[in-house]
PDB file of C-alpha atoms in Angstrom:
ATOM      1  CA  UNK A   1      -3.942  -2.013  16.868  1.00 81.00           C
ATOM      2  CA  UNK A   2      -0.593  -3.593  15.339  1.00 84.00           C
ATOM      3  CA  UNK A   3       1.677  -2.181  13.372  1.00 90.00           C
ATOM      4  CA  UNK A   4       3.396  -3.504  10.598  1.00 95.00           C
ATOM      5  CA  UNK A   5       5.995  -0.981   8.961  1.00 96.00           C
ATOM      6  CA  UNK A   6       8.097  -2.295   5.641  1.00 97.00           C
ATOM      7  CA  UNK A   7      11.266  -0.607   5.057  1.00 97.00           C
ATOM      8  CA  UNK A   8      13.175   1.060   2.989  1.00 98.00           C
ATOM      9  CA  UNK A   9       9.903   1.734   1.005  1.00 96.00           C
ATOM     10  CA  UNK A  10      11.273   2.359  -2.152  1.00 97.00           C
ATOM     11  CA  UNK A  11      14.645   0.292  -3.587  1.00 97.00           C
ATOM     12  CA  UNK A  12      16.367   0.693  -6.708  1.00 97.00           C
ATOM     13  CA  UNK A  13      19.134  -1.814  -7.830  1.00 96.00           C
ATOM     14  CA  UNK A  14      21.506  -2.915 -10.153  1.00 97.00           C
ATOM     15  CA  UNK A  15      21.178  -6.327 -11.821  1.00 97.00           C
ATOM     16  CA  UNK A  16      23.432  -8.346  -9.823  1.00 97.00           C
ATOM     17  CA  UNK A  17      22.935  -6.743  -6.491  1.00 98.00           C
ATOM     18  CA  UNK A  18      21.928  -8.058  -3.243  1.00 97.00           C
ATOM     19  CA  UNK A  19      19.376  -6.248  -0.672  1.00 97.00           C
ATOM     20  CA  UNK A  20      17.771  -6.940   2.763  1.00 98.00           C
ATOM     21  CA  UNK A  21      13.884  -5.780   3.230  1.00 98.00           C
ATOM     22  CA  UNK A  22      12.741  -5.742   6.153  1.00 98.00           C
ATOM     23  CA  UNK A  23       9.581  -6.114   8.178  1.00 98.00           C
ATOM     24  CA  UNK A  24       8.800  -4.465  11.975  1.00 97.00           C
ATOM     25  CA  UNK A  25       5.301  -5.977  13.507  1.00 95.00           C
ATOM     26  CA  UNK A  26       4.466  -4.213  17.256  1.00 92.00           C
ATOM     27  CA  UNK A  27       2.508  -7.379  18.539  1.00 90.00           C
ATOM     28  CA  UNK A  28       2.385 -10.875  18.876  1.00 90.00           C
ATOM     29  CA  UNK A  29       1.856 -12.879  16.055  1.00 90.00           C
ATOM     30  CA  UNK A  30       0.818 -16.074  15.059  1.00 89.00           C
ATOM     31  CA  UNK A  31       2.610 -16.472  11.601  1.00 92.00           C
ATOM     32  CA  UNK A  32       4.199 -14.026   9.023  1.00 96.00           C
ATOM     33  CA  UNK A  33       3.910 -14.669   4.969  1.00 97.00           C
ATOM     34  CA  UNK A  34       6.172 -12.901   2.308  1.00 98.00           C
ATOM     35  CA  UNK A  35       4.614 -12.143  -0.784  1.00 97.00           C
ATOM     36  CA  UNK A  36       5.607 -10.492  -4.170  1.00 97.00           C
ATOM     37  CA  UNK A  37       3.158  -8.799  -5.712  1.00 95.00           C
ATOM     38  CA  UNK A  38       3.947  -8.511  -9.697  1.00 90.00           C
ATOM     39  CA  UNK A  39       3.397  -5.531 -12.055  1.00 86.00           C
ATOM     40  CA  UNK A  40      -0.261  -7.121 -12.813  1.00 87.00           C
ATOM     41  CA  UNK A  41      -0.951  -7.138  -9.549  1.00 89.00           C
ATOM     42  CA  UNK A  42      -0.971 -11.395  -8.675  1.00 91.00           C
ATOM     43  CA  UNK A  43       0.783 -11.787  -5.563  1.00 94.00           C
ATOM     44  CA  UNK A  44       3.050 -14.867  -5.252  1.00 94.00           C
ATOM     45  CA  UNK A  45       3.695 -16.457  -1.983  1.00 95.00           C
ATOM     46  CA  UNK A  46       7.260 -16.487  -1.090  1.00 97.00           C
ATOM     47  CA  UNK A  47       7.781 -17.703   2.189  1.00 97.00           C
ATOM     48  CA  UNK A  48       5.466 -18.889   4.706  1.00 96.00           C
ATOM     49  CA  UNK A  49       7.910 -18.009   8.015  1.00 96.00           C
ATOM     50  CA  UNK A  50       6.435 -17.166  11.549  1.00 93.00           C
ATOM     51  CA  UNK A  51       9.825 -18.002  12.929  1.00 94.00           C
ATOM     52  CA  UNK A  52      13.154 -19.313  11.908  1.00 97.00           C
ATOM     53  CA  UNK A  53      15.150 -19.204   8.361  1.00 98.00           C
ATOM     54  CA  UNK A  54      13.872 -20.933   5.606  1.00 97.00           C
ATOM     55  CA  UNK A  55      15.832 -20.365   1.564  1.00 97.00           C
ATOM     56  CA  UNK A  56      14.515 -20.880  -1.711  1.00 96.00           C
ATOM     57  CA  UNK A  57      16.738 -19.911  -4.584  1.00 97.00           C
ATOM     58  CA  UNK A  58      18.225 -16.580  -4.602  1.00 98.00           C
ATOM     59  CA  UNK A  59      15.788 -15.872  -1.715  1.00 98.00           C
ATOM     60  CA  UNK A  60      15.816 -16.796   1.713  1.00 98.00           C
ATOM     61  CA  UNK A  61      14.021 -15.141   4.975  1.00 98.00           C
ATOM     62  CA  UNK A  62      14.388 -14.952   8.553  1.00 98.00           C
ATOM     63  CA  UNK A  63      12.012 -14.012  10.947  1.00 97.00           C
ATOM     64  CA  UNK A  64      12.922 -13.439  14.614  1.00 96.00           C
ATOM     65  CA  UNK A  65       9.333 -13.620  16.527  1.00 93.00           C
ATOM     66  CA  UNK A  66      10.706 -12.498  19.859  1.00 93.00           C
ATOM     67  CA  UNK A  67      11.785  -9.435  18.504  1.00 95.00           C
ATOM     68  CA  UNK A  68       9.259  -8.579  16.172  1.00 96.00           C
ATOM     69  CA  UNK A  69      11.161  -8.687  13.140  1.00 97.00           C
ATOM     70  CA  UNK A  70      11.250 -10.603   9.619  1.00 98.00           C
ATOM     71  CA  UNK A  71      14.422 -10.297   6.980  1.00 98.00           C
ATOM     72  CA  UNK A  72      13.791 -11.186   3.287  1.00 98.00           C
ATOM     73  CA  UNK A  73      17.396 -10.885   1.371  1.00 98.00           C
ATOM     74  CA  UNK A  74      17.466 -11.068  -2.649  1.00 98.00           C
ATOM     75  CA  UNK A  75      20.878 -12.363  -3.726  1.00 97.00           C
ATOM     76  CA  UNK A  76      21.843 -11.742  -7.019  1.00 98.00           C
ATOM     77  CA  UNK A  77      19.209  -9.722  -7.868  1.00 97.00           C
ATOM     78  CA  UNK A  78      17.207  -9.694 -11.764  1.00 97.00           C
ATOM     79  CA  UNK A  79      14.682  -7.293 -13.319  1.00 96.00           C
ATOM     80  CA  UNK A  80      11.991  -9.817 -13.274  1.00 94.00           C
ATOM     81  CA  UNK A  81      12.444  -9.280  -9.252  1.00 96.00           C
ATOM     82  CA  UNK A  82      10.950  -6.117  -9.666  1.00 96.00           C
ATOM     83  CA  UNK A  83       7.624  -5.018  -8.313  1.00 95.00           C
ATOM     84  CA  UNK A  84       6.161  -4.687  -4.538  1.00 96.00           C
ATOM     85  CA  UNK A  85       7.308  -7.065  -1.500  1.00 98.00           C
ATOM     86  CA  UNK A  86       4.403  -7.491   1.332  1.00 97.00           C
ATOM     87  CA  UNK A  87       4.893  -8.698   4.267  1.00 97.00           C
ATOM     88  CA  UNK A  88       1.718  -9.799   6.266  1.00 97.00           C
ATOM     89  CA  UNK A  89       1.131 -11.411   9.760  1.00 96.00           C
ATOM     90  CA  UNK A  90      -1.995 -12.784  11.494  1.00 92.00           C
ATOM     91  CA  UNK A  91      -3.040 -12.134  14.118  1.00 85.00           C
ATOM     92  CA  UNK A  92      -6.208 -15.031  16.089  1.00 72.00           C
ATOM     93  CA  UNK A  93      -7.088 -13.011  19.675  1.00 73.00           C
ATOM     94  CA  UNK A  94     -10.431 -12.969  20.018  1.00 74.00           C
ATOM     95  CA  UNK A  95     -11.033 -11.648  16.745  1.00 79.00           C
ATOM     96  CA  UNK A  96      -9.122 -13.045  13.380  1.00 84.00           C
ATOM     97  CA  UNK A  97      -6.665 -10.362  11.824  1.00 88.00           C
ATOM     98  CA  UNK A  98      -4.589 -10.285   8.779  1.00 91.00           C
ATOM     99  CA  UNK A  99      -2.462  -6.965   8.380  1.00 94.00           C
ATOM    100  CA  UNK A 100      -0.413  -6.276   5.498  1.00 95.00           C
ATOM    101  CA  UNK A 101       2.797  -3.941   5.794  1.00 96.00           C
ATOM    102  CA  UNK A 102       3.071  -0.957   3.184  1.00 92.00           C
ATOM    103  CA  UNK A 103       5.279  -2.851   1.258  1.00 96.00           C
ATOM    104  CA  UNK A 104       8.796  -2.148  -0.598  1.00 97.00           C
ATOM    105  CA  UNK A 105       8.934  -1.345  -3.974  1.00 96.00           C
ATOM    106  CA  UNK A 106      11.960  -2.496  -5.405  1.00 97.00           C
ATOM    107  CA  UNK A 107      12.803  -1.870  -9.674  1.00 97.00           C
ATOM    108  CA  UNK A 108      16.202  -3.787 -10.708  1.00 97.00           C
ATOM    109  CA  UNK A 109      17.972  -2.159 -13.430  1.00 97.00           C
ATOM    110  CA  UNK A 110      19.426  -4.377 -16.577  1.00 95.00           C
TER     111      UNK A 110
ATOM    112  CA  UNK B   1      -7.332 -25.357 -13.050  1.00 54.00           C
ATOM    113  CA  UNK B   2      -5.465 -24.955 -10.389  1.00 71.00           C
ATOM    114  CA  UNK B   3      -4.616 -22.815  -7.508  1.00 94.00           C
ATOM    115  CA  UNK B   4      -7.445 -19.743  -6.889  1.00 97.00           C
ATOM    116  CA  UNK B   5      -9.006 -17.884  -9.927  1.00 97.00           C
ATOM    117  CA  UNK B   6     -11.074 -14.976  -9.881  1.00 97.00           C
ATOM    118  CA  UNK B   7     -13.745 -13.285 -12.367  1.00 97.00           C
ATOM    119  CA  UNK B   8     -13.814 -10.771 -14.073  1.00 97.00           C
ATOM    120  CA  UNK B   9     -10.514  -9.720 -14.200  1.00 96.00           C
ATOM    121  CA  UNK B  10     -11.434  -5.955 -15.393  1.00 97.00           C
ATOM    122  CA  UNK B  11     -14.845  -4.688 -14.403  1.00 97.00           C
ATOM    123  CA  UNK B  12     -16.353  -0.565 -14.826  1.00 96.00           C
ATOM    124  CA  UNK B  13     -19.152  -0.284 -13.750  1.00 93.00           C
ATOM    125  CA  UNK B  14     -21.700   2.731 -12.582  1.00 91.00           C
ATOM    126  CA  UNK B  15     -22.760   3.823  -9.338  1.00 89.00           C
ATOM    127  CA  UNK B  16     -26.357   2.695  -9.592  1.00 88.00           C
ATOM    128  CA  UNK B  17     -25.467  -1.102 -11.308  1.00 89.00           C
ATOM    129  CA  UNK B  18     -25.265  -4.201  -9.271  1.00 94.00           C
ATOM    130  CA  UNK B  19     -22.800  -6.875 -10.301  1.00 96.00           C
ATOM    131  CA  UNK B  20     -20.964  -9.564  -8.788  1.00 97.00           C
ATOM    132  CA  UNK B  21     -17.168 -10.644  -8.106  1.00 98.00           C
ATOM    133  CA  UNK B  22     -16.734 -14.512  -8.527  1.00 98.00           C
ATOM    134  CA  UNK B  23     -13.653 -16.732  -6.769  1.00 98.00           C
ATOM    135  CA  UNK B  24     -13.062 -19.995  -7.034  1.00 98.00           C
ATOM    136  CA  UNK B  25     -10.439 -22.449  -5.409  1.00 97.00           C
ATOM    137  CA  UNK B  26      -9.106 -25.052  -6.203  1.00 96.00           C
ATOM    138  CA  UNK B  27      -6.971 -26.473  -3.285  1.00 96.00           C
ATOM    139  CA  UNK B  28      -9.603 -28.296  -1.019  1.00 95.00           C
ATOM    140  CA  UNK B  29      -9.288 -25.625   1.274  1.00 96.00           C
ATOM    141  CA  UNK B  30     -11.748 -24.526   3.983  1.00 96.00           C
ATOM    142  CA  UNK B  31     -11.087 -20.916   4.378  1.00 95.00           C
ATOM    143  CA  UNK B  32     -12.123 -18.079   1.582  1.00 96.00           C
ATOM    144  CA  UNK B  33     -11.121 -13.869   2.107  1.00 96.00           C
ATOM    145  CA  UNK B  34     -11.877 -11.085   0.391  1.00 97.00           C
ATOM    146  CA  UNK B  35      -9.348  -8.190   0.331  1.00 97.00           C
ATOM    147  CA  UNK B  36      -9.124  -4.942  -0.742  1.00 97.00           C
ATOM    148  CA  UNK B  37      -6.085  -2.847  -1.850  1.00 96.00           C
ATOM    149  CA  UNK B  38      -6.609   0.632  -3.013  1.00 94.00           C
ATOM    150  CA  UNK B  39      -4.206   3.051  -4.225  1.00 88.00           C
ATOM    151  CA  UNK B  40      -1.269   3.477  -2.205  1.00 76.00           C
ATOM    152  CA  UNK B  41      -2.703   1.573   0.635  1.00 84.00           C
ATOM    153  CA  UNK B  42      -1.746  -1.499   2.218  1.00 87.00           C
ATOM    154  CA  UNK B  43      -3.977  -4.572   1.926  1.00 93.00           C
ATOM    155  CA  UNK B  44      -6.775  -4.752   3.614  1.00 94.00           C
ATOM    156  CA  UNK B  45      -8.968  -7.812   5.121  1.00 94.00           C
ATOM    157  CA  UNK B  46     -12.636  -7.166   4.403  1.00 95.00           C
ATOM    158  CA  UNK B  47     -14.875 -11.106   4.935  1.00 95.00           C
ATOM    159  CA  UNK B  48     -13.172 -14.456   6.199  1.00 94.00           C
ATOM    160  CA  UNK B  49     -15.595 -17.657   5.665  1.00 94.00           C
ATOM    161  CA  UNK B  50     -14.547 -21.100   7.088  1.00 91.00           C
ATOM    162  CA  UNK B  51     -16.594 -23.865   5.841  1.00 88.00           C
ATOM    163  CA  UNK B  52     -19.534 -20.897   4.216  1.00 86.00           C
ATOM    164  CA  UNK B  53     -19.649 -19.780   7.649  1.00 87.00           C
ATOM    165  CA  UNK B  54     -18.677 -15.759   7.945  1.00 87.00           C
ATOM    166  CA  UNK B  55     -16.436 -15.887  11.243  1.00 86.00           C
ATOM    167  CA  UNK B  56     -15.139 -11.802  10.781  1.00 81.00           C
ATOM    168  CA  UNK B  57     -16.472  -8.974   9.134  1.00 79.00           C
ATOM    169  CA  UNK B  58     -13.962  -5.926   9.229  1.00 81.00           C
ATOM    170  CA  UNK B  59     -16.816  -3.015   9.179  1.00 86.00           C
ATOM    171  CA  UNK B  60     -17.156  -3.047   5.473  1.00 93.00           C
ATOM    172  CA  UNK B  61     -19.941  -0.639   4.508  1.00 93.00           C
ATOM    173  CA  UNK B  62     -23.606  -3.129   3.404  1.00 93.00           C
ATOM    174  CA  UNK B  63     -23.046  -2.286  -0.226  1.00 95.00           C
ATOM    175  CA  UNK B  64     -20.751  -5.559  -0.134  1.00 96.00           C
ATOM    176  CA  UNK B  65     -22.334  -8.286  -0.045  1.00 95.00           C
ATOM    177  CA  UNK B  66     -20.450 -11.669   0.331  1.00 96.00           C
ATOM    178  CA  UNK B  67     -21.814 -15.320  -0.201  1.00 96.00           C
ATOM    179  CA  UNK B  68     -20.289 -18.252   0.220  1.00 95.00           C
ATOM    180  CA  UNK B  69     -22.423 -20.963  -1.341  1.00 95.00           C
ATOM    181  CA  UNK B  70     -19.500 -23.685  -0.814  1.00 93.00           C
ATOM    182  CA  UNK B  71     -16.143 -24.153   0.526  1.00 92.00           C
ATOM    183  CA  UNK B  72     -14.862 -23.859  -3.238  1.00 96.00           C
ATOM    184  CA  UNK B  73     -16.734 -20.851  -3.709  1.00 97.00           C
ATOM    185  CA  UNK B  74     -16.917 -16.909  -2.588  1.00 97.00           C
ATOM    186  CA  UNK B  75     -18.520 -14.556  -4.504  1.00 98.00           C
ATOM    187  CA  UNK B  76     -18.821 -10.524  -3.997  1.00 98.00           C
ATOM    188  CA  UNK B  77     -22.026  -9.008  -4.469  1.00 97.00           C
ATOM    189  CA  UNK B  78     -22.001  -4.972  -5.254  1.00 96.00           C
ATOM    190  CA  UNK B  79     -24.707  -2.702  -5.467  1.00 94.00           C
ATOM    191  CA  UNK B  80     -24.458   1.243  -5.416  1.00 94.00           C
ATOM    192  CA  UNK B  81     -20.887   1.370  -5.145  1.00 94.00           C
ATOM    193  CA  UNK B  82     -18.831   4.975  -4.999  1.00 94.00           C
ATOM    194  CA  UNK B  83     -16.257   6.177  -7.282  1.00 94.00           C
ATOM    195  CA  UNK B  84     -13.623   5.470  -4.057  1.00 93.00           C
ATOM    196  CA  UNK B  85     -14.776   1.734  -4.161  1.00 96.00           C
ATOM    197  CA  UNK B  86     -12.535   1.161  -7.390  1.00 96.00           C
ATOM    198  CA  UNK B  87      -9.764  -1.068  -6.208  1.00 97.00           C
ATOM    199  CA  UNK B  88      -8.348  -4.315  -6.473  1.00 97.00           C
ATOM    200  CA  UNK B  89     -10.159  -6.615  -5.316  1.00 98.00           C
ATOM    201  CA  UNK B  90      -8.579 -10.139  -3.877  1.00 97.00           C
ATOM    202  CA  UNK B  91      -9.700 -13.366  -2.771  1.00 97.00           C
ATOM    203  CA  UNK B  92      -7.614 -15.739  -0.722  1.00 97.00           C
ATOM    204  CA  UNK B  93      -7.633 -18.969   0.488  1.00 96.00           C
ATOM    205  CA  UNK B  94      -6.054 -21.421   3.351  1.00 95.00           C
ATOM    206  CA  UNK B  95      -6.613 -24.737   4.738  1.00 95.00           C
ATOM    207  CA  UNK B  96      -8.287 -23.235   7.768  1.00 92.00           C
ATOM    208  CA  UNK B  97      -8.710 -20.016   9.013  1.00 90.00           C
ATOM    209  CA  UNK B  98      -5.951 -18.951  11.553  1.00 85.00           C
ATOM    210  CA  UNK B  99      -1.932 -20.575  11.359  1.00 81.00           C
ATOM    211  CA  UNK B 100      -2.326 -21.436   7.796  1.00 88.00           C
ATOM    212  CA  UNK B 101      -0.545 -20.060   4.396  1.00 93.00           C
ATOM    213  CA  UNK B 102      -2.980 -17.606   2.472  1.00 95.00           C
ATOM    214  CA  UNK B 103      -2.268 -18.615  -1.617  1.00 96.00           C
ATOM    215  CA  UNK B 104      -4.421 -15.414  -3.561  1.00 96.00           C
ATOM    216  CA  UNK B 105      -5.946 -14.994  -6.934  1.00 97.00           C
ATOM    217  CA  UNK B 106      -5.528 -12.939  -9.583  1.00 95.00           C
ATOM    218  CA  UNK B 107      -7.723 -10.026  -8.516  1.00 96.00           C
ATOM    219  CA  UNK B 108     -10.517  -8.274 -10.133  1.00 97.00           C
ATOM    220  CA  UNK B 109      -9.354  -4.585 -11.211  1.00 96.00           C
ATOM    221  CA  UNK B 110     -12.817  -2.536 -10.511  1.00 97.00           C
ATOM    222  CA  UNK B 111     -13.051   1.003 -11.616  1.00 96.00           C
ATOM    223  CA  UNK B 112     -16.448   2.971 -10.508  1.00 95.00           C
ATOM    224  CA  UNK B 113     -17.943   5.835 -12.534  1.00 93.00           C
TER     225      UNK B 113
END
């Protein structure tokens, strides 16, 4: 089945700092979400990207389909940023599939 | 309310009870999930409804039980669950099943003794 392999898996930063996550998928897909999931465990949509570059705040994402790929970048990064980034990506052949990646866990220092 | 809710937020329960997981949504949408995530594991897709109608069942074992009386509506029925059941527990929605944003709830937090 597809693969979907987060990386690095565990991030540690300085208040300030920038960082690139990224997300590998083996397969075809039809669309690719980014999610944070907070210390409670709520996730919170953060980008809705099967291809392209789309920016919201401090965070923006790029996803390049063709090569299987997805950036999320935190600019400027704060300690409420902390707590696990999922990436996800569905999958409709024959059968419907939603696969989450292992995530990055990312704590941001003061 | 808005968005998707879920409750209880916090169940325990023992091996031999039977209780229920409740999610509601609140965004007119036609497609309801269920997901697990255990302990350092990712996510994973257990029931997709669109319009009440179950369209994928990812081999959960029959001590789940969903129902989906309505397209607002998914509920979670357990019954002789196993200490390794504890897990979060997620409901999802989107506007239809397949190409569409997922928005989640809360969770239920359920711990089996």
């Amino acid at each position: 089945g597809i693969q979907v392999e987060q990386s690095p898996p565990d991030l540690i930063l300085q208040e300030g700092a920038n960082s690139t996550l990224r997300c590998n998928f083996s397969d075809s897909v039809n669309n690719l979400q980014w999610f944070h999931q907070n210390p409670w465990g709520q996730l919170i949509n953060l980008f809705y990207i099967p291809s392209g570059t789309k920016q919201n705040g401090r965070l923006s994402a790029t996803t390049v389909a063709t090569e299987r790929y997805s950036l999320l970048y935190i600019s400027s990064s704060q300690t409420t940023d902390s707590g696990v980034y999922f990436c996800a990506v569905e999958i409709s052949s024959g059968t419907y599939k939603y696969i989450f990646g292992t995530g990055t866990r990312l704590k941001v220092l003061a | 309310e808005t968005g998707v809710t879920q409750t209880p937020r916090h169940l325990v329960m023992g091996m031999t009870n039977k209780k229920s997981l409740k999610c509601e949504q609140h965004l007119g949408h036609n497609a309801m999930y269920w997901y697990k995530q255990s302990a350092k594991k990712p996510l994973e897709l257990m029931f997709v409804y669109s319009l009440e109608e179950r369209v994928e069942n990812n081999s959960v074992p029959s001590r789940f039980s969903p129902e989906c009386p309505n397209s607002s509506h998914l509920f979670l029925h357990l019954h002789t669950l196993q200490p390794e059941d504890s897990a979060l527990y997620l409901c999802a929605s989107s506007q239809d099943v397949g190409g569409d944003e997922q928005f989640f709830g809360p969770g239920t937090r359920l711990t089996v003794l």
